[in-house]
Amino acid sequence: MITLTFPDGATRQYPAGTSGLDVAKAISPSLAKRTVALARDGVVVDLSDPIDGDSAVEFLNRDDPRALTLIRHDAAHVLAEAVQELFPGTQVTIGPVIEDGFYYDFFRDTPFTPDDFAAIEKRMREIVARDRPFTKEVWSRDEAKAFFETRGEAFKVELVDAIPADQDLKMYRQGEWIDLCRGPHMTSTGKVGTAFKLMKVAGAYWRGDSNNPMLSRIYGTAFAKQDDLDAHLKRLEEAARRDHRRLGREMDLFHFQEEGPGTIFWHPKGWSLFQTLIGYMRRRQEQAGYIEVNTPMILDRSLWETSGHWQTYRDNMFVTTTEDERVFALKPMNCPGHVQIFKNGLKSYRDLPLKVAEFGTVHRYEPSGALHGVMRVRAFTQDDAHIFCTDEQIMAECIKVNDLILSIYADFGFDDVTIKLSTRPEKRVGSDEVWDKAEEALGRVIENVAARGIPTSVNPGEGAFYGPKLEYVLRDAIGRDWQCGTLQVDFNLPGRFGAFYIGPSSEKVTPVMLHRAMFGSLERFTGILIEHFAGHMPLWLSPVQVVVATITEEADDYALELIAEARRMGLRVEGDLRNEKINYKVREHSLAKIPVLLVAGRKEAAERTVSMRRLGSPNQTSGTAEAVLAALVEEAVAPDLRRPIKAAAVAEAAE
């Protein structure tokens, strides 16, 4: 007999080998009918799987969040069956669940197009309506290979060969259709429901290798309820409206060219935004005690071998050999260069912590298919810093970095932040003892921030090759998550380079190195801001804060005076004195996301006033030029500069 423990703590005994479905039926026929899978000791399994030992069990219905993966997985199988029914001769390959949906890769002479979706979705609904049960069978390798060879499924034969010999080879049947799959699945195709949609089609090489055949990848999504699907589609529409690539063109911020894949051509307005971000970060870092440096863009292979990058990161590095046969690499990271700066000159424990910062441009190879606007590039600038400290200073310095990062995100309107601890990966440098020490340090930081009510989680195996890290994940205005800042504890790299400081007893001590980025990639953070604000930037960030537009040429001289005065007061301003109707100018500058439009005509010139239009508002206000400009100057102050002004005003009022 085995003992099963239920969510309410109750226990019951059943014969060994009893399935989850048997248990559900014994409790209640209605429970068995609505249950789609079983969670056994926290792991989701087929409801029909035999239970061979004592376990904690939970019955999952379609509305359980854990069932969403199953709905999407089953939908992928339904998609594959529909395709093979409609397009005989099509070979199936793999169909995994991904974030927000699923895909399935197919091989056929004629690639699929979105025009095929209506027929495929119709057939998928028919398959769901058949409500055929999912049944699992364990086959021998020879049996499975013979089956797929007979059907002309060459890719499935290759997958069978790739399954380790010590793993069962599972086949899932849904009616007459059968597929190789690890599982688990729900009880029947009917449980998929009808809240699904095919989204797009793309090309993908088999196993991601350009030497292999090109497959046709159909992406789809599925939800437990139609309302959830509708909300998801609405979010996608909103995301498309906020797409930084489209807004970047409309706002004249940047462009891309085939000659520079994964690199950005910054236009004057985009570069102004970029430099505003750097200026803000530079002020915050200086206030926090960082010193700014700059290290070489290209360095000899030997340095990267010492750091461990050559052994663990070589595939992502841009490498060149010079005429004298020296091998150099464009730096993918700034940390080795900062260790060299630390080593230059003798350091004492009294000099620590030493906080070294750099706005360093790094280059990392990304496959062309992974490139995405400014979000995923091959050349980018990091707000990188490294804190060299003693063991005793780790906790305090990590907390300072954490608080600084959260304060910076709040300045940009990001208050919903989750902090994730990523632990040691399989491919790493350093001993397990060193990793234990580093993970313990960041674990204490996680405990500290969790105690303050900040959401935290753990990502096993996702750390950097030289140390564990904290990842800071922002949630934007439409609910998307973006991983930006990082904090890493590194006991390895300084020692690999022989870095040391002189301790209290005149002994040589290897420093601890904290790797820290707050924006992360400035390019990516810029893209996130563009999409978060839908191009409607706060005044202090806007590349062009004000446009002075005239109604008539009789106001041109007055407009030029306004422009000169606004620039003298520190505003980023442009003029529009073209002989165009004012409504045309308003539409054009609204499309370019100019936050403030000051309109001047004959009346305004005579009275020394302006009419002000705000981006997104149909209303306009009027005031004297002096008062309007003064108010805009006050509004355009960056948050970090506004705080001391506000504090001084509060102190003055209290006196």
PDB file of N, CA and C in Angstrom, residues 20 45 51 84 86 424:
ATOM      1  N   GLY A  20      -3.558   8.456 -10.793  1.00  0.00           N
ATOM      2  CA  GLY A  20      -4.239   9.648 -10.309  1.00  0.00           C
ATOM      3  C   GLY A  20      -5.700   9.649 -10.700  1.00  0.00           C
ATOM      4  N   VAL A  45       2.349  15.569 -13.751  1.00  0.00           N
ATOM      5  CA  VAL A  45       2.451  14.309 -14.494  1.00  0.00           C
ATOM      6  C   VAL A  45       1.094  13.987 -15.113  1.00  0.00           C
ATOM      7  N   ILE A  51       1.024   5.536  -9.606  1.00  0.00           N
ATOM      8  CA  ILE A  51       1.741   6.110  -8.461  1.00  0.00           C
ATOM      9  C   ILE A  51       2.343   4.947  -7.683  1.00  0.00           C
ATOM     10  N   GLN A  84      -0.901  17.833 -40.659  1.00  0.00           N
ATOM     11  CA  GLN A  84      -0.676  16.603 -41.421  1.00  0.00           C
ATOM     12  C   GLN A  84      -1.958  16.082 -42.065  1.00  0.00           C
ATOM     13  N   LEU A  86      -4.302  18.162 -43.277  1.00  0.00           N
ATOM     14  CA  LEU A  86      -4.576  19.090 -44.373  1.00  0.00           C
ATOM     15  C   LEU A  86      -3.501  19.067 -45.457  1.00  0.00           C
ATOM     16  N   ARG A 424      24.959  28.917  -9.538  1.00  0.00           N
ATOM     17  CA  ARG A 424      26.068  28.418 -10.353  1.00  0.00           C
ATOM     18  C   ARG A 424      25.613  27.627 -11.574  1.00  0.00           C
TER      19      ARG A 424
END
